[in-house]
């Protein structure tokens, strides 16, 4: 081997070593902060009326640890809200007995151009794994993630947006309907902006998937964006036999009535975020590499 050949081999070895050393400079511990939004639906089918899906936002902060060049695990804490809307015109009837007049009658609750909106805000604890496809494009990787999210509801409520409900009494023996008699709890109520809490289950679990394009900004920072999806197969409602409006002007809401027997959470949307070197962020000198 002449001197020229030795120089070429030495240069090749030095290049390989330099590339290997550069690769080793990337940390395997990251902090992720991400924000997204899209269709965040409280999904159910009322016995009467039309259900319309709602929108929402999500915010997560996660810790990620790479196990090797392809696989990583992560966990963290987040927030998300969900919503939906129901529009209907219907009448509910319940058999009652009038002690004063000793007659049976039908308690009728009529809903006219009625719109109720449902909202849920909850803390979420995502735990999952990610597979990375390196250099899908120049300086860009594709991360495909999956896992579970544990949901802890903190606010659940309904709001009446418009319409009215009218409570009246129909006496078959007299063939007469009595209405707008406050002393007998026959009344008409405008539904505008009435709101209250909704009772739901205190804990839920969703499965999630996401596909994110990551781009290196420098050795300690990445930015990313992509799609996410989650679905909670568990029923978040508490089964009830109560009508939407009970005797004595008690409004139970759609989710706490006999109109709904099961409701789920579903989200699909777009999110973006940033990955930061965990040890550099918290000024930890030693750093494990892969």
GROMACS .gro file of C-alpha atoms in nm:
model
  290
    1UNK     CA    1   0.000   0.000   0.000
    2UNK     CA    2   0.154   0.332  -0.108
    3UNK     CA    3   0.136   0.661   0.083
    4UNK     CA    4  -0.161   0.788  -0.120
    5UNK     CA    5  -0.368   0.479  -0.041
    6UNK     CA    6  -0.284   0.509   0.329
    7UNK     CA    7  -0.394   0.874   0.328
    8UNK     CA    8  -0.726   0.780   0.166
    9UNK     CA    9  -0.792   0.503   0.421
   10UNK     CA   10  -0.697   0.731   0.711
   11UNK     CA   11  -0.928   1.006   0.583
   12UNK     CA   12  -1.216   0.758   0.550
   13UNK     CA   13  -1.160   0.629   0.905
   14UNK     CA   14  -1.148   0.982   1.046
   15UNK     CA   15  -1.473   1.069   0.865
   16UNK     CA   16  -1.648   0.762   1.009
   17UNK     CA   17  -1.526   0.839   1.358
   18UNK     CA   18  -1.634   1.202   1.327
   19UNK     CA   19  -1.983   1.101   1.211
   20UNK     CA   20  -2.013   0.847   1.494
   21UNK     CA   21  -1.902   1.105   1.750
   22UNK     CA   22  -2.151   1.358   1.615
   23UNK     CA   23  -2.430   1.103   1.637
   24UNK     CA   24  -2.341   1.033   1.999
   25UNK     CA   25  -2.388   1.398   2.090
   26UNK     CA   26  -2.767   1.372   2.070
   27UNK     CA   27  -2.931   1.321   2.407
   28UNK     CA   28  -3.184   1.045   2.460
   29UNK     CA   29  -3.396   1.240   2.712
   30UNK     CA   30  -3.638   1.508   2.600
   31UNK     CA   31  -3.914   1.738   2.724
   32UNK     CA   32  -4.208   1.775   2.483
   33UNK     CA   33  -4.458   2.061   2.491
   34UNK     CA   34  -4.742   2.042   2.239
   35UNK     CA   35  -5.065   2.224   2.155
   36UNK     CA   36  -5.343   2.108   1.925
   37UNK     CA   37  -5.705   2.133   1.833
   38UNK     CA   38  -5.979   1.986   1.619
   39UNK     CA   39  -6.291   1.775   1.656
   40UNK     CA   40  -6.324   1.691   2.030
   41UNK     CA   41  -6.663   1.526   2.050
   42UNK     CA   42  -6.881   1.399   2.336
   43UNK     CA   43  -7.025   1.122   2.125
   44UNK     CA   44  -7.376   0.987   2.196
   45UNK     CA   45  -7.711   0.921   2.029
   46UNK     CA   46  -8.016   1.077   2.200
   47UNK     CA   47  -8.351   0.902   2.177
   48UNK     CA   48  -8.492   1.220   2.022
   49UNK     CA   49  -8.323   1.504   1.841
   50UNK     CA   50  -8.008   1.560   1.641
   51UNK     CA   51  -7.660   1.535   1.791
   52UNK     CA   52  -7.388   1.767   1.654
   53UNK     CA   53  -7.017   1.708   1.731
   54UNK     CA   54  -6.811   1.978   1.901
   55UNK     CA   55  -6.458   2.117   1.885
   56UNK     CA   56  -6.186   2.142   2.148
   57UNK     CA   57  -5.821   2.199   2.235
   58UNK     CA   58  -5.543   1.991   2.391
   59UNK     CA   59  -5.220   2.083   2.569
   60UNK     CA   60  -4.958   1.826   2.679
   61UNK     CA   61  -4.622   1.833   2.853
   62UNK     CA   62  -4.430   1.503   2.832
   63UNK     CA   63  -4.101   1.341   2.921
   64UNK     CA   64  -3.958   1.120   2.643
   65UNK     CA   65  -3.671   0.873   2.667
   66UNK     CA   66  -3.517   0.706   2.362
   67UNK     CA   67  -3.441   0.338   2.409
   68UNK     CA   68  -3.248   0.323   2.080
   69UNK     CA   69  -3.243   0.499   1.742
   70UNK     CA   70  -3.600   0.388   1.661
   71UNK     CA   71  -3.797   0.332   1.983
   72UNK     CA   72  -3.882   0.565   2.270
   73UNK     CA   73  -4.127   0.577   2.561
   74UNK     CA   74  -4.303   0.882   2.703
   75UNK     CA   75  -4.543   0.999   2.971
   76UNK     CA   76  -4.673   1.327   3.102
   77UNK     CA   77  -4.966   1.547   3.197
   78UNK     CA   78  -5.212   1.730   2.977
   79UNK     CA   79  -5.542   1.910   2.946
   80UNK     CA   80  -5.823   1.868   2.694
   81UNK     CA   81  -6.181   1.982   2.652
   82UNK     CA   82  -6.469   1.817   2.467
   83UNK     CA   83  -6.811   1.942   2.358
   84UNK     CA   84  -7.127   1.854   2.168
   85UNK     CA   85  -7.472   1.994   2.098
   86UNK     CA   86  -7.825   1.853   2.075
   87UNK     CA   87  -8.116   2.015   1.893
   88UNK     CA   88  -8.468   1.876   1.920
   89UNK     CA   89  -8.844   1.932   1.926
   90UNK     CA   90  -9.030   1.669   2.125
   91UNK     CA   91  -9.282   1.598   2.399
   92UNK     CA   92  -9.231   1.377   2.706
   93UNK     CA   93  -9.534   1.231   2.891
   94UNK     CA   94  -9.547   1.078   3.238
   95UNK     CA   95  -9.851   0.928   3.412
   96UNK     CA   96  -9.930   1.109   3.742
   97UNK     CA   97 -10.204   1.107   4.006
   98UNK     CA   98 -10.365   1.431   4.126
   99UNK     CA   99 -10.425   1.383   4.501
  100UNK     CA  100 -10.632   1.699   4.524
  101UNK     CA  101 -10.881   1.607   4.251
  102UNK     CA  102 -10.824   1.232   4.273
  103UNK     CA  103 -10.771   1.197   3.903
  104UNK     CA  104 -10.491   1.057   3.691
  105UNK     CA  105 -10.334   1.290   3.440
  106UNK     CA  106 -10.042   1.306   3.201
  107UNK     CA  107  -9.759   1.539   3.290
  108UNK     CA  108  -9.641   1.675   2.954
  109UNK     CA  109  -9.310   1.848   2.887
  110UNK     CA  110  -9.288   2.001   2.542
  111UNK     CA  111  -8.957   2.121   2.398
  112UNK     CA  112  -8.974   2.378   2.117
  113UNK     CA  113  -8.669   2.469   1.902
  114UNK     CA  114  -8.457   2.345   2.189
  115UNK     CA  115  -8.075   2.354   2.188
  116UNK     CA  116  -7.850   2.226   2.466
  117UNK     CA  117  -7.469   2.231   2.456
  118UNK     CA  118  -7.255   1.992   2.663
  119UNK     CA  119  -6.897   2.061   2.775
  120UNK     CA  120  -6.629   1.854   2.948
  121UNK     CA  121  -6.285   1.971   3.066
  122UNK     CA  122  -6.041   1.716   3.202
  123UNK     CA  123  -5.683   1.648   3.300
  124UNK     CA  124  -5.518   1.371   3.098
  125UNK     CA  125  -5.219   1.148   3.170
  126UNK     CA  126  -5.077   1.008   2.843
  127UNK     CA  127  -4.843   0.708   2.850
  128UNK     CA  128  -4.713   0.557   2.527
  129UNK     CA  129  -4.439   0.449   2.289
  130UNK     CA  130  -4.306   0.599   1.966
  131UNK     CA  131  -4.137   0.448   1.661
  132UNK     CA  132  -3.912   0.679   1.461
  133UNK     CA  133  -3.844   0.656   1.088
  134UNK     CA  134  -3.517   0.844   1.041
  135UNK     CA  135  -3.454   1.091   0.758
  136UNK     CA  136  -3.786   1.051   0.582
  137UNK     CA  137  -3.691   1.387   0.429
  138UNK     CA  138  -3.375   1.595   0.473
  139UNK     CA  139  -3.338   1.675   0.845
  140UNK     CA  140  -3.692   1.540   0.900
  141UNK     CA  141  -3.806   1.224   1.084
  142UNK     CA  142  -4.149   1.064   1.111
  143UNK     CA  143  -4.262   0.966   1.463
  144UNK     CA  144  -4.555   0.722   1.492
  145UNK     CA  145  -4.691   0.702   1.847
  146UNK     CA  146  -4.954   0.499   2.032
  147UNK     CA  147  -5.063   0.455   2.391
  148UNK     CA  148  -5.333   0.526   2.647
  149UNK     CA  149  -5.461   0.840   2.817
  150UNK     CA  150  -5.611   0.837   3.165
  151UNK     CA  151  -5.875   1.109   3.194
  152UNK     CA  152  -5.976   1.289   3.516
  153UNK     CA  153  -6.281   1.517   3.459
  154UNK     CA  154  -6.261   1.852   3.639
  155UNK     CA  155  -6.555   2.042   3.484
  156UNK     CA  156  -6.866   1.896   3.321
  157UNK     CA  157  -7.169   2.110   3.246
  158UNK     CA  158  -7.455   2.184   3.009
  159UNK     CA  159  -7.583   2.516   2.876
  160UNK     CA  160  -7.923   2.583   2.722
  161UNK     CA  161  -7.867   2.802   2.418
  162UNK     CA  162  -8.216   2.872   2.288
  163UNK     CA  163  -8.576   2.754   2.273
  164UNK     CA  164  -8.829   2.688   2.547
  165UNK     CA  165  -8.978   2.402   2.742
  166UNK     CA  166  -9.340   2.400   2.856
  167UNK     CA  167  -9.479   2.179   3.134
  168UNK     CA  168  -9.854   2.113   3.126
  169UNK     CA  169 -10.106   1.859   3.254
  170UNK     CA  170 -10.353   1.668   3.037
  171UNK     CA  171 -10.657   1.517   3.215
  172UNK     CA  172 -10.809   1.242   2.994
  173UNK     CA  173 -11.131   1.230   3.201
  174UNK     CA  174 -11.194   1.598   3.125
  175UNK     CA  175 -11.017   1.606   2.787
  176UNK     CA  176 -10.854   1.928   2.905
  177UNK     CA  177 -10.492   2.045   2.911
  178UNK     CA  178 -10.391   2.283   3.190
  179UNK     CA  179 -10.088   2.507   3.132
  180UNK     CA  180  -9.928   2.822   3.275
  181UNK     CA  181 -10.062   2.751   3.625
  182UNK     CA  182  -9.764   2.812   3.854
  183UNK     CA  183  -9.945   2.682   4.163
  184UNK     CA  184  -9.975   2.339   3.998
  185UNK     CA  185  -9.621   2.341   3.850
  186UNK     CA  186  -9.750   2.400   3.498
  187UNK     CA  187  -9.523   2.662   3.343
  188UNK     CA  188  -9.322   2.777   3.043
  189UNK     CA  189  -8.948   2.849   3.065
  190UNK     CA  190  -8.726   3.025   2.812
  191UNK     CA  191  -8.412   2.816   2.775
  192UNK     CA  192  -8.170   3.102   2.711
  193UNK     CA  193  -7.834   3.064   2.893
  194UNK     CA  194  -7.953   2.831   3.169
  195UNK     CA  195  -7.659   2.615   3.281
  196UNK     CA  196  -7.554   2.369   3.551
  197UNK     CA  197  -7.328   2.073   3.626
  198UNK     CA  198  -7.352   1.731   3.460
  199UNK     CA  199  -7.280   1.416   3.659
  200UNK     CA  200  -7.044   1.184   3.474
  201UNK     CA  201  -6.811   0.899   3.567
  202UNK     CA  202  -6.507   1.017   3.760
  203UNK     CA  203  -6.242   0.841   3.551
  204UNK     CA  204  -6.197   0.730   3.190
  205UNK     CA  205  -5.934   0.573   2.965
  206UNK     CA  206  -5.870   0.647   2.597
  207UNK     CA  207  -5.643   0.492   2.338
  208UNK     CA  208  -5.449   0.734   2.118
  209UNK     CA  209  -5.248   0.742   1.797
  210UNK     CA  210  -5.042   1.016   1.638
  211UNK     CA  211  -4.820   1.068   1.333
  212UNK     CA  212  -4.576   1.359   1.359
  213UNK     CA  213  -4.307   1.503   1.135
  214UNK     CA  214  -4.003   1.613   1.340
  215UNK     CA  215  -3.741   1.854   1.213
  216UNK     CA  216  -3.403   1.914   1.379
  217UNK     CA  217  -3.346   2.281   1.460
  218UNK     CA  218  -3.014   2.210   1.636
  219UNK     CA  219  -2.858   1.936   1.848
  220UNK     CA  220  -3.084   2.010   2.148
  221UNK     CA  221  -3.411   2.123   1.987
  222UNK     CA  222  -3.666   1.977   1.748
  223UNK     CA  223  -3.997   2.113   1.621
  224UNK     CA  224  -4.279   1.891   1.504
  225UNK     CA  225  -4.637   1.888   1.373
  226UNK     CA  226  -4.889   1.629   1.261
  227UNK     CA  227  -5.216   1.447   1.326
  228UNK     CA  228  -5.357   1.291   1.644
  229UNK     CA  229  -5.655   1.068   1.726
  230UNK     CA  230  -5.800   0.934   2.051
  231UNK     CA  231  -6.109   0.738   2.151
  232UNK     CA  232  -6.256   0.644   2.489
  233UNK     CA  233  -6.458   0.319   2.459
  234UNK     CA  234  -6.588   0.348   2.817
  235UNK     CA  235  -6.927   0.499   2.899
  236UNK     CA  236  -6.877   0.837   3.070
  237UNK     CA  237  -7.243   0.885   3.167
  238UNK     CA  238  -7.433   0.760   3.471
  239UNK     CA  239  -7.749   0.576   3.366
  240UNK     CA  240  -8.068   0.757   3.465
  241UNK     CA  241  -8.441   0.700   3.421
  242UNK     CA  242  -8.523   1.067   3.484
  243UNK     CA  243  -8.679   1.284   3.211
  244UNK     CA  244  -8.492   1.589   3.086
  245UNK     CA  245  -8.718   1.808   3.302
  246UNK     CA  246  -8.844   1.659   3.628
  247UNK     CA  247  -9.140   1.760   3.843
  248UNK     CA  248  -9.081   2.088   4.023
  249UNK     CA  249  -8.875   2.258   3.750
  250UNK     CA  250  -8.576   2.031   3.800
  251UNK     CA  251  -8.380   2.034   3.475
  252UNK     CA  252  -8.156   1.725   3.458
  253UNK     CA  253  -7.982   1.786   3.127
  254UNK     CA  254  -7.957   1.549   2.830
  255UNK     CA  255  -7.661   1.346   2.962
  256UNK     CA  256  -7.832   1.289   3.301
  257UNK     CA  257  -8.167   1.187   3.154
  258UNK     CA  258  -8.337   0.888   2.996
  259UNK     CA  259  -8.253   1.038   2.656
  260UNK     CA  260  -7.896   0.902   2.670
  261UNK     CA  261  -7.774   0.561   2.786
  262UNK     CA  262  -7.411   0.578   2.666
  263UNK     CA  263  -7.160   0.848   2.573
  264UNK     CA  264  -6.795   0.829   2.463
  265UNK     CA  265  -6.512   1.072   2.399
  266UNK     CA  266  -6.347   1.104   2.058
  267UNK     CA  267  -6.084   1.349   1.934
  268UNK     CA  268  -5.913   1.400   1.600
  269UNK     CA  269  -5.707   1.702   1.505
  270UNK     CA  270  -5.375   1.868   1.430
  271UNK     CA  271  -5.104   1.951   1.683
  272UNK     CA  272  -4.760   2.111   1.689
  273UNK     CA  273  -4.488   2.112   1.949
  274UNK     CA  274  -4.126   2.144   2.043
  275UNK     CA  275  -3.876   1.893   2.189
  276UNK     CA  276  -3.608   2.026   2.426
  277UNK     CA  277  -3.300   1.855   2.567
  278UNK     CA  278  -3.413   1.746   2.914
  279UNK     CA  279  -3.073   1.768   3.085
  280UNK     CA  280  -2.975   2.096   2.925
  281UNK     CA  281  -3.314   2.247   3.014
  282UNK     CA  282  -3.267   2.164   3.383
  283UNK     CA  283  -2.889   2.227   3.380
  284UNK     CA  284  -2.792   1.868   3.455
  285UNK     CA  285  -2.427   1.822   3.354
  286UNK     CA  286  -2.412   1.446   3.294
  287UNK     CA  287  -2.611   1.316   3.001
  288UNK     CA  288  -2.680   0.965   2.881
  289UNK     CA  289  -2.649   0.917   2.507
  290UNK     CA  290  -2.747   0.660   2.250
   0.00000   0.00000   0.00000
